[in-house]
Amino acid sequence: MLILVTGGAGFIGSHVVTALAGAGHEVRVLDALLPAAHRTPPPVPDGVDWRHADVRDAAAVSEALRSVDAVCHQAAMVGLGKEFGDAPAYVGCNDLGTAVLLAGMAEAGVRSFLLASSMVVYGEGRYECPSHGVVGPGPRKVADLRAGHFEPPCPQCDEPLAPGLVAEDAPLDPRNVYAATKLAQEHLASAWARAVGGRVIALRYHNVYGPGMPRDTPYAGVASLFRSALERGEAPRVFEDGGQRRDFVHVRDVAAANLAALEGLPALPEGTARAYNVGSGQPHTVGEMAAALAEAHGTRTPVVTGEYRLGDVRHITASSHRLREELGWTPRVAFAEGMAEFATASLRNG
């Protein structure tokens, strides 16, 4: 297959390109080289067709779609951002860009679409109350966060909740601008599939980490922020109490999930979309991740600050059972192994 990878010069995208090329696919890359992610593109594997253009450029997209069999859409502005004033940039990059791309695919007759989505579409993760069963806590209150009360209580009885794993059929509740744009991308893709008889797979990535993450940017994930601090000789600053539960999944495993999804797209019925969680299946706290990185790096011990960011959720970990069962994907990089590698891996300039 000839596969167009948007954002193929980015952190995840470049690993996806390597995996696809290694599996024998023809690959074409379209990337705007946004400075928040990188200053220059990484080395392009032999045989990859490289296009420097923005996914919002309809003419460039139309040209890039020539003879393409499937599109792997990795291009996006990522992370929580710095303030709500970032909203127009997020919506422009993520939602307008996706709309332009899908319109071009409709015209070009390309009917297979793989979307890089995110676990942030769920908002808070799955919680269970001993008295009321599975419940959905509301947004955390500023007063509670300031007082160091980080765990969301049961909305009915105010008692502590037990976090669990989120499945793909869980209610969707985006709680920041980035999350809202990722859910909008999924809705746009579903609408496109119904309109043209296309097939869509949305991969809801969990906390992806690994070699090639951008350094020193507020738009990067927490793993990159901690790794950047260590490289500067500073202690990683862990927000809240460090007890936030996440699923840290290695970028090579995410690339393998993309390969499995692209090869599984033809089996979907026409006009349908299917979502899959992409996680390691081994939840860890943010504090544990910071400690593992610091120990492997051999420098500064993390500092737990008690600070918080509005829009962050407390716990979000997923079940990747559907991806394993339906597409045969299995994560290969264990947490300790991955963090040891990442502690000294090269980062890209953002």
mmCIF file of C-alpha atoms in Angstrom:
data_model
loop_
_atom_site.group_PDB
_atom_site.id
_atom_site.type_symbol
_atom_site.label_atom_id
_atom_site.label_comp_id
_atom_site.label_asym_id
_atom_site.label_seq_id
_atom_site.Cartn_x
_atom_site.Cartn_y
_atom_site.Cartn_z
ATOM 1 C CA MET A 1 0.000 0.000 0.000
ATOM 2 C CA LEU A 2 0.973 3.629 -0.516
ATOM 3 C CA ILE A 3 0.246 5.340 2.798
ATOM 4 C CA LEU A 4 0.202 9.079 3.393
ATOM 5 C CA VAL A 5 1.407 9.887 6.919
ATOM 6 C CA THR A 6 0.539 13.420 7.995
ATOM 7 C CA GLY A 7 2.796 14.686 10.750
ATOM 8 C CA GLY A 8 5.267 12.019 9.675
ATOM 9 C CA ALA A 9 8.259 14.082 10.806
ATOM 10 C CA GLY A 10 6.932 14.381 14.359
ATOM 11 C CA PHE A 11 7.752 12.325 17.422
ATOM 12 C CA ILE A 12 5.182 9.571 16.951
ATOM 13 C CA GLY A 13 4.829 10.075 13.205
ATOM 14 C CA SER A 14 8.506 9.448 12.477
ATOM 15 C CA HIS A 15 8.372 6.139 14.342
ATOM 16 C CA VAL A 16 5.208 5.215 12.428
ATOM 17 C CA VAL A 17 6.963 5.990 9.132
ATOM 18 C CA THR A 18 9.875 3.753 10.106
ATOM 19 C CA ALA A 19 7.527 0.898 11.046
ATOM 20 C CA LEU A 20 5.499 1.173 7.842
ATOM 21 C CA ALA A 21 8.572 1.343 5.613
ATOM 22 C CA GLY A 22 10.082 -1.588 7.475
ATOM 23 C CA ALA A 23 6.933 -3.618 6.795
ATOM 24 C CA GLY A 24 7.294 -3.025 3.060
ATOM 25 C CA HIS A 25 4.714 -0.285 2.558
ATOM 26 C CA GLU A 26 5.312 2.734 0.351
ATOM 27 C CA VAL A 27 5.208 5.881 2.513
ATOM 28 C CA ARG A 28 4.580 9.520 1.711
ATOM 29 C CA VAL A 29 5.021 12.141 4.455
ATOM 30 C CA LEU A 30 3.254 15.503 4.755
ATOM 31 C CA ASP A 31 4.458 17.687 7.637
ATOM 32 C CA ALA A 32 4.327 21.421 8.400
ATOM 33 C CA LEU A 33 7.321 21.237 10.792
ATOM 34 C CA LEU A 34 5.570 23.235 13.516
ATOM 35 C CA PRO A 35 8.268 24.784 15.752
ATOM 36 C CA ALA A 36 6.538 23.594 18.932
ATOM 37 C CA ALA A 37 7.428 20.047 17.893
ATOM 38 C CA HIS A 38 10.721 20.348 16.007
ATOM 39 C CA ARG A 39 12.973 22.711 14.126
ATOM 40 C CA THR A 40 14.168 20.370 11.400
ATOM 41 C CA PRO A 41 12.831 17.041 10.156
ATOM 42 C CA PRO A 42 14.463 13.813 11.347
ATOM 43 C CA PRO A 43 16.314 11.674 8.822
ATOM 44 C CA VAL A 44 13.852 10.227 6.313
ATOM 45 C CA PRO A 45 14.142 6.486 5.605
ATOM 46 C CA ASP A 46 15.232 5.561 2.090
ATOM 47 C CA GLY A 47 12.368 5.510 -0.375
ATOM 48 C CA VAL A 48 10.026 7.762 1.647
ATOM 49 C CA ASP A 49 8.390 10.598 -0.328
ATOM 50 C CA TRP A 50 8.794 13.784 1.768
ATOM 51 C CA ARG A 51 6.437 16.801 1.394
ATOM 52 C CA HIS A 52 6.892 19.974 3.488
ATOM 53 C CA ALA A 53 3.362 21.417 3.692
ATOM 54 C CA ASP A 54 0.545 22.170 6.124
ATOM 55 C CA VAL A 55 -2.421 19.805 6.256
ATOM 56 C CA ARG A 56 -4.662 22.895 6.101
ATOM 57 C CA ASP A 57 -3.329 23.674 2.611
ATOM 58 C CA ALA A 58 -5.986 22.105 0.377
ATOM 59 C CA ALA A 59 -3.841 22.245 -2.761
ATOM 60 C CA ALA A 60 -0.882 20.559 -1.058
ATOM 61 C CA VAL A 61 -3.183 17.920 0.433
ATOM 62 C CA SER A 62 -4.757 17.221 -2.956
ATOM 63 C CA GLU A 63 -1.333 16.714 -4.498
ATOM 64 C CA ALA A 64 -0.160 14.513 -1.622
ATOM 65 C CA LEU A 65 -3.217 12.254 -1.961
ATOM 66 C CA ARG A 66 -2.443 11.206 -5.536
ATOM 67 C CA SER A 67 -2.411 7.377 -5.846
ATOM 68 C CA VAL A 68 -2.668 6.964 -2.040
ATOM 69 C CA ASP A 69 -4.378 3.826 -0.637
ATOM 70 C CA ALA A 70 -4.723 4.933 2.988
ATOM 71 C CA VAL A 71 -4.072 7.963 5.206
ATOM 72 C CA CYS A 72 -2.459 7.775 8.647
ATOM 73 C CA HIS A 73 -3.275 11.127 10.269
ATOM 74 C CA GLN A 74 -0.711 11.947 12.966
ATOM 75 C CA ALA A 75 -0.508 15.718 12.398
ATOM 76 C CA ALA A 76 -1.783 17.678 15.399
ATOM 77 C CA MET A 77 -0.982 20.318 17.946
ATOM 78 C CA VAL A 78 -0.598 18.302 21.147
ATOM 79 C CA GLY A 79 -0.607 18.750 24.909
ATOM 80 C CA LEU A 80 -2.696 20.780 27.323
ATOM 81 C CA GLY A 81 -1.225 24.118 26.243
ATOM 82 C CA LYS A 82 -0.450 27.130 28.379
ATOM 83 C CA GLU A 83 -3.781 28.979 28.513
ATOM 84 C CA PHE A 84 -7.216 29.084 26.924
ATOM 85 C CA GLY A 85 -5.870 31.623 24.464
ATOM 86 C CA ASP A 86 -4.280 28.646 22.708
ATOM 87 C CA ALA A 87 -7.761 27.446 21.664
ATOM 88 C CA PRO A 88 -7.802 28.961 18.138
ATOM 89 C CA ALA A 89 -4.418 27.407 17.356
ATOM 90 C CA TYR A 90 -5.552 23.967 18.568
ATOM 91 C CA VAL A 91 -8.827 24.102 16.660
ATOM 92 C CA GLY A 92 -7.072 25.358 13.530
ATOM 93 C CA CYS A 93 -4.362 22.701 13.525
ATOM 94 C CA ASN A 94 -6.436 19.773 14.682
ATOM 95 C CA ASP A 95 -10.020 20.241 13.537
ATOM 96 C CA LEU A 96 -9.715 22.473 10.485
ATOM 97 C CA GLY A 97 -6.701 20.452 9.370
ATOM 98 C CA THR A 98 -8.650 17.199 9.689
ATOM 99 C CA ALA A 99 -11.612 18.678 7.806
ATOM 100 C CA VAL A 100 -9.395 19.811 4.912
ATOM 101 C CA LEU A 101 -7.730 16.398 4.791
ATOM 102 C CA LEU A 102 -11.027 14.472 4.816
ATOM 103 C CA ALA A 103 -12.497 16.730 2.131
ATOM 104 C CA GLY A 104 -9.449 16.024 -0.024
ATOM 105 C CA MET A 105 -9.822 12.292 0.581
ATOM 106 C CA ALA A 106 -13.496 12.419 -0.394
ATOM 107 C CA GLU A 107 -12.566 14.039 -3.683
ATOM 108 C CA ALA A 108 -9.566 11.786 -4.343
ATOM 109 C CA GLY A 109 -11.465 8.570 -3.633
ATOM 110 C CA VAL A 110 -9.274 7.504 -0.700
ATOM 111 C CA ARG A 111 -11.499 5.503 1.661
ATOM 112 C CA SER A 112 -9.182 4.218 4.446
ATOM 113 C CA PHE A 113 -8.393 6.583 7.338
ATOM 114 C CA LEU A 114 -6.385 5.994 10.507
ATOM 115 C CA LEU A 115 -6.669 8.768 13.081
ATOM 116 C CA ALA A 116 -4.259 9.416 15.945
ATOM 117 C CA SER A 117 -6.709 10.180 18.751
ATOM 118 C CA SER A 118 -6.086 10.291 22.493
ATOM 119 C CA MET A 119 -7.239 8.989 25.846
ATOM 120 C CA VAL A 120 -8.054 12.612 26.762
ATOM 121 C CA VAL A 121 -11.448 12.191 25.053
ATOM 122 C CA TYR A 122 -12.614 10.280 28.145
ATOM 123 C CA GLY A 123 -11.857 13.057 30.630
ATOM 124 C CA GLU A 124 -11.543 11.426 34.018
ATOM 125 C CA GLY A 125 -11.089 7.677 33.937
ATOM 126 C CA ARG A 126 -13.324 4.930 35.284
ATOM 127 C CA TYR A 127 -14.220 5.179 38.954
ATOM 128 C CA GLU A 128 -16.220 2.956 41.260
ATOM 129 C CA CYS A 129 -17.902 3.934 44.517
ATOM 130 C CA PRO A 130 -18.437 1.169 47.132
ATOM 131 C CA SER A 131 -22.016 2.379 47.579
ATOM 132 C CA HIS A 132 -23.051 3.635 44.132
ATOM 133 C CA GLY A 133 -21.055 1.500 41.728
ATOM 134 C CA VAL A 134 -19.498 3.017 38.611
ATOM 135 C CA VAL A 135 -19.829 6.802 38.692
ATOM 136 C CA GLY A 136 -18.568 9.773 36.719
ATOM 137 C CA PRO A 137 -17.059 12.472 38.945
ATOM 138 C CA GLY A 138 -17.522 16.081 37.951
ATOM 139 C CA PRO A 139 -14.664 18.515 37.285
ATOM 140 C CA ARG A 140 -12.340 18.932 40.240
ATOM 141 C CA LYS A 141 -12.853 22.118 42.224
ATOM 142 C CA VAL A 142 -10.155 24.780 42.462
ATOM 143 C CA ALA A 143 -10.671 25.041 46.219
ATOM 144 C CA ASP A 144 -10.015 21.307 46.631
ATOM 145 C CA LEU A 145 -6.905 21.429 44.463
ATOM 146 C CA ARG A 146 -5.522 24.390 46.379
ATOM 147 C CA ALA A 147 -6.092 22.511 49.616
ATOM 148 C CA GLY A 148 -4.237 19.457 48.269
ATOM 149 C CA HIS A 149 -7.385 17.345 47.905
ATOM 150 C CA PHE A 150 -6.633 15.826 44.520
ATOM 151 C CA GLU A 151 -8.773 12.687 44.471
ATOM 152 C CA PRO A 152 -12.240 13.248 42.940
ATOM 153 C CA PRO A 153 -14.990 12.116 45.349
ATOM 154 C CA CYS A 154 -18.211 10.282 44.553
ATOM 155 C CA PRO A 155 -20.666 12.872 43.189
ATOM 156 C CA GLN A 156 -23.491 11.269 45.193
ATOM 157 C CA CYS A 157 -22.008 10.564 48.620
ATOM 158 C CA ASP A 158 -18.656 12.389 48.556
ATOM 159 C CA GLU A 159 -16.806 9.198 49.539
ATOM 160 C CA PRO A 160 -13.431 8.142 48.020
ATOM 161 C CA LEU A 161 -13.492 6.341 44.682
ATOM 162 C CA ALA A 162 -11.450 3.428 43.322
ATOM 163 C CA PRO A 163 -9.967 4.072 39.830
ATOM 164 C CA GLY A 164 -10.167 1.368 37.174
ATOM 165 C CA LEU A 165 -9.576 0.716 33.479
ATOM 166 C CA VAL A 166 -11.525 2.554 30.784
ATOM 167 C CA ALA A 167 -12.977 0.653 27.819
ATOM 168 C CA GLU A 168 -13.732 2.195 24.437
ATOM 169 C CA ASP A 169 -17.479 2.310 25.105
ATOM 170 C CA ALA A 170 -17.056 4.545 28.169
ATOM 171 C CA PRO A 171 -18.757 7.977 28.115
ATOM 172 C CA LEU A 172 -16.681 10.676 26.420
ATOM 173 C CA ASP A 173 -16.106 13.832 28.443
ATOM 174 C CA PRO A 174 -13.250 16.044 27.134
ATOM 175 C CA ARG A 175 -12.096 18.481 29.826
ATOM 176 C CA ASN A 176 -9.692 20.811 28.038
ATOM 177 C CA VAL A 177 -9.303 22.381 24.612
ATOM 178 C CA TYR A 178 -6.917 19.739 23.276
ATOM 179 C CA ALA A 179 -9.286 16.980 24.376
ATOM 180 C CA ALA A 180 -12.235 18.718 22.711
ATOM 181 C CA THR A 181 -10.345 18.949 19.415
ATOM 182 C CA LYS A 182 -9.404 15.258 19.488
ATOM 183 C CA LEU A 183 -13.032 14.261 20.007
ATOM 184 C CA ALA A 184 -14.075 16.626 17.214
ATOM 185 C CA GLN A 185 -11.566 14.877 14.943
ATOM 186 C CA GLU A 186 -13.210 11.537 15.714
ATOM 187 C CA HIS A 187 -16.668 12.950 14.951
ATOM 188 C CA LEU A 188 -15.456 14.473 11.683
ATOM 189 C CA ALA A 189 -13.916 11.158 10.653
ATOM 190 C CA SER A 190 -17.121 9.267 11.481
ATOM 191 C CA ALA A 191 -19.184 11.742 9.472
ATOM 192 C CA TRP A 192 -16.798 11.352 6.529
ATOM 193 C CA ALA A 193 -17.027 7.558 6.698
ATOM 194 C CA ARG A 194 -20.824 7.623 6.588
ATOM 195 C CA ALA A 195 -20.896 10.167 3.767
ATOM 196 C CA VAL A 196 -18.462 8.420 1.410
ATOM 197 C CA GLY A 197 -18.513 4.790 2.532
ATOM 198 C CA GLY A 198 -15.091 5.034 4.104
ATOM 199 C CA ARG A 199 -13.460 3.080 6.914
ATOM 200 C CA VAL A 200 -11.982 4.721 10.022
ATOM 201 C CA ILE A 201 -9.900 3.485 12.927
ATOM 202 C CA ALA A 202 -9.211 5.938 15.760
ATOM 203 C CA LEU A 203 -6.290 4.962 17.987
ATOM 204 C CA ARG A 204 -6.693 6.552 21.403
ATOM 205 C CA TYR A 205 -3.095 6.867 22.532
ATOM 206 C CA HIS A 206 -2.245 6.904 26.201
ATOM 207 C CA ASN A 207 0.910 8.559 27.533
ATOM 208 C CA VAL A 208 3.392 7.927 24.735
ATOM 209 C CA TYR A 209 7.105 8.277 25.486
ATOM 210 C CA GLY A 210 10.429 7.292 23.960
ATOM 211 C CA PRO A 211 13.374 8.474 21.873
ATOM 212 C CA GLY A 212 12.839 11.601 19.798
ATOM 213 C CA MET A 213 10.395 13.428 22.065
ATOM 214 C CA PRO A 214 10.652 17.238 21.807
ATOM 215 C CA ARG A 215 12.522 18.938 24.644
ATOM 216 C CA ASP A 216 11.780 22.132 26.557
ATOM 217 C CA THR A 217 8.283 22.853 25.271
ATOM 218 C CA PRO A 218 5.104 23.426 27.306
ATOM 219 C CA TYR A 219 3.164 21.424 24.715
ATOM 220 C CA ALA A 220 5.037 18.173 25.315
ATOM 221 C CA GLY A 221 3.833 15.351 27.517
ATOM 222 C CA VAL A 222 4.900 14.926 31.120
ATOM 223 C CA ALA A 223 7.540 12.329 30.219
ATOM 224 C CA SER A 224 9.276 14.844 27.960
ATOM 225 C CA LEU A 225 9.081 17.577 30.593
ATOM 226 C CA PHE A 226 10.727 15.335 33.192
ATOM 227 C CA ARG A 227 13.367 14.126 30.738
ATOM 228 C CA SER A 228 14.143 17.701 29.653
ATOM 229 C CA ALA A 229 14.602 18.760 33.270
ATOM 230 C CA LEU A 230 17.054 15.929 33.906
ATOM 231 C CA GLU A 231 19.042 16.872 30.807
ATOM 232 C CA ARG A 232 19.304 20.455 32.129
ATOM 233 C CA GLY A 233 20.573 19.114 35.445
ATOM 234 C CA GLU A 234 17.320 19.984 37.225
ATOM 235 C CA ALA A 235 15.027 17.849 39.353
ATOM 236 C CA PRO A 236 11.742 16.832 37.664
ATOM 237 C CA ARG A 237 8.860 18.779 39.199
ATOM 238 C CA VAL A 238 5.936 16.459 39.916
ATOM 239 C CA PHE A 239 2.560 18.179 40.179
ATOM 240 C CA GLU A 240 -0.130 17.361 42.746
ATOM 241 C CA ASP A 241 1.130 14.557 44.990
ATOM 242 C CA GLY A 242 2.488 12.402 42.199
ATOM 243 C CA GLY A 243 -0.302 9.867 42.622
ATOM 244 C CA GLN A 244 -1.942 10.490 39.233
ATOM 245 C CA ARG A 245 -2.389 7.132 37.474
ATOM 246 C CA ARG A 246 -1.454 6.909 33.802
ATOM 247 C CA ASP A 247 -0.547 4.255 31.243
ATOM 248 C CA PHE A 248 2.893 4.992 29.763
ATOM 249 C CA VAL A 249 3.248 3.251 26.414
ATOM 250 C CA HIS A 250 6.463 3.178 24.388
ATOM 251 C CA VAL A 251 6.471 4.905 21.011
ATOM 252 C CA ARG A 252 7.672 1.779 19.196
ATOM 253 C CA ASP A 253 4.637 -0.094 20.518
ATOM 254 C CA VAL A 254 2.427 2.764 19.321
ATOM 255 C CA ALA A 255 4.020 2.563 15.873
ATOM 256 C CA ALA A 256 3.308 -1.173 15.816
ATOM 257 C CA ALA A 257 -0.324 -0.445 16.739
ATOM 258 C CA ASN A 258 -0.569 1.885 13.738
ATOM 259 C CA LEU A 259 0.788 -0.820 11.464
ATOM 260 C CA ALA A 260 -1.720 -3.362 12.820
ATOM 261 C CA ALA A 261 -4.585 -0.889 12.454
ATOM 262 C CA LEU A 262 -3.736 0.020 8.857
ATOM 263 C CA GLU A 263 -3.591 -3.631 7.917
ATOM 264 C CA GLY A 264 -6.903 -4.236 9.732
ATOM 265 C CA LEU A 265 -8.814 -1.351 8.118
ATOM 266 C CA PRO A 266 -10.015 -3.328 5.056
ATOM 267 C CA ALA A 267 -11.919 -5.727 7.344
ATOM 268 C CA LEU A 268 -14.184 -2.958 8.651
ATOM 269 C CA PRO A 269 -17.611 -2.555 7.038
ATOM 270 C CA GLU A 270 -17.897 0.445 4.734
ATOM 271 C CA GLY A 271 -19.161 3.612 6.409
ATOM 272 C CA THR A 272 -18.008 2.700 9.898
ATOM 273 C CA ALA A 273 -15.516 3.924 12.495
ATOM 274 C CA ARG A 274 -13.893 1.873 15.255
ATOM 275 C CA ALA A 275 -11.941 3.166 18.250
ATOM 276 C CA TYR A 276 -9.104 1.357 20.018
ATOM 277 C CA ASN A 277 -7.232 2.226 23.207
ATOM 278 C CA VAL A 278 -3.453 2.018 22.870
ATOM 279 C CA GLY A 279 -1.805 1.468 26.238
ATOM 280 C CA SER A 280 0.718 -0.831 27.840
ATOM 281 C CA GLY A 281 -1.823 -2.374 30.197
ATOM 282 C CA GLN A 282 0.457 -1.580 33.170
ATOM 283 C CA PRO A 283 -0.712 1.579 34.969
ATOM 284 C CA HIS A 284 1.867 3.597 36.907
ATOM 285 C CA THR A 285 1.699 6.865 38.763
ATOM 286 C CA VAL A 286 3.330 10.026 37.492
ATOM 287 C CA GLY A 287 5.529 9.954 40.581
ATOM 288 C CA GLU A 288 6.696 6.430 39.785
ATOM 289 C CA MET A 289 7.564 7.468 36.250
ATOM 290 C CA ALA A 290 9.565 10.479 37.449
ATOM 291 C CA ALA A 291 11.428 8.320 39.966
ATOM 292 C CA ALA A 292 12.232 5.647 37.364
ATOM 293 C CA LEU A 293 13.574 8.242 34.938
ATOM 294 C CA ALA A 294 15.647 9.990 37.593
ATOM 295 C CA GLU A 295 17.131 6.726 38.861
ATOM 296 C CA ALA A 296 18.063 5.581 35.355
ATOM 297 C CA HIS A 297 19.494 9.013 34.525
ATOM 298 C CA GLY A 298 21.518 8.972 37.730
ATOM 299 C CA THR A 299 21.074 12.625 38.669
ATOM 300 C CA ARG A 300 18.390 14.636 40.470
ATOM 301 C CA THR A 301 15.645 13.183 42.655
ATOM 302 C CA PRO A 302 12.130 14.347 41.635
ATOM 303 C CA VAL A 303 10.447 17.075 43.686
ATOM 304 C CA VAL A 304 6.732 16.745 44.473
ATOM 305 C CA THR A 305 5.398 20.309 44.349
ATOM 306 C CA GLY A 306 1.674 20.124 45.062
ATOM 307 C CA GLU A 307 1.080 22.411 42.080
ATOM 308 C CA TYR A 308 -1.776 21.661 39.681
ATOM 309 C CA ARG A 309 -3.122 22.580 36.258
ATOM 310 C CA LEU A 310 -6.789 23.176 35.574
ATOM 311 C CA GLY A 311 -7.888 20.745 32.878
ATOM 312 C CA ASP A 312 -5.660 17.917 34.079
ATOM 313 C CA VAL A 313 -7.496 14.782 35.149
ATOM 314 C CA ARG A 314 -6.551 12.716 38.167
ATOM 315 C CA HIS A 315 -6.572 9.159 36.846
ATOM 316 C CA ILE A 316 -6.950 7.822 33.310
ATOM 317 C CA THR A 317 -5.825 4.305 32.449
ATOM 318 C CA ALA A 318 -7.305 2.133 29.755
ATOM 319 C CA SER A 319 -8.007 -1.406 28.770
ATOM 320 C CA SER A 320 -6.362 -2.238 25.434
ATOM 321 C CA HIS A 321 -8.131 -5.612 25.278
ATOM 322 C CA ARG A 322 -10.033 -4.702 22.084
ATOM 323 C CA LEU A 323 -6.833 -3.843 20.188
ATOM 324 C CA ARG A 324 -5.152 -7.051 21.303
ATOM 325 C CA GLU A 325 -8.108 -9.287 20.503
ATOM 326 C CA GLU A 326 -9.284 -7.774 17.214
ATOM 327 C CA LEU A 327 -5.999 -6.658 15.624
ATOM 328 C CA GLY A 328 -3.488 -8.976 17.280
ATOM 329 C CA TRP A 329 -1.353 -6.167 18.733
ATOM 330 C CA THR A 330 0.799 -6.783 21.808
ATOM 331 C CA PRO A 331 3.019 -4.187 23.525
ATOM 332 C CA ARG A 332 6.637 -5.325 23.694
ATOM 333 C CA VAL A 333 8.458 -2.679 25.770
ATOM 334 C CA ALA A 334 8.071 -3.069 29.538
ATOM 335 C CA PHE A 335 7.938 0.010 31.784
ATOM 336 C CA ALA A 336 11.355 -0.468 33.453
ATOM 337 C CA GLU A 337 13.077 -1.253 30.156
ATOM 338 C CA GLY A 338 11.463 1.673 28.353
ATOM 339 C CA MET A 339 12.226 4.219 31.067
ATOM 340 C CA ALA A 340 15.843 3.065 31.299
ATOM 341 C CA GLU A 341 16.236 3.623 27.554
ATOM 342 C CA PHE A 342 14.373 6.947 27.561
ATOM 343 C CA ALA A 343 16.474 8.317 30.432
ATOM 344 C CA THR A 344 19.476 8.689 28.134
ATOM 345 C CA ALA A 345 17.796 8.733 24.707
ATOM 346 C CA SER A 346 18.198 11.721 22.429
ATOM 347 C CA LEU A 347 15.498 14.395 22.357
ATOM 348 C CA ARG A 348 14.646 16.729 19.520
ATOM 349 C CA ASN A 349 14.760 20.516 19.739
ATOM 350 C CA GLY A 350 11.298 22.024 20.037
#
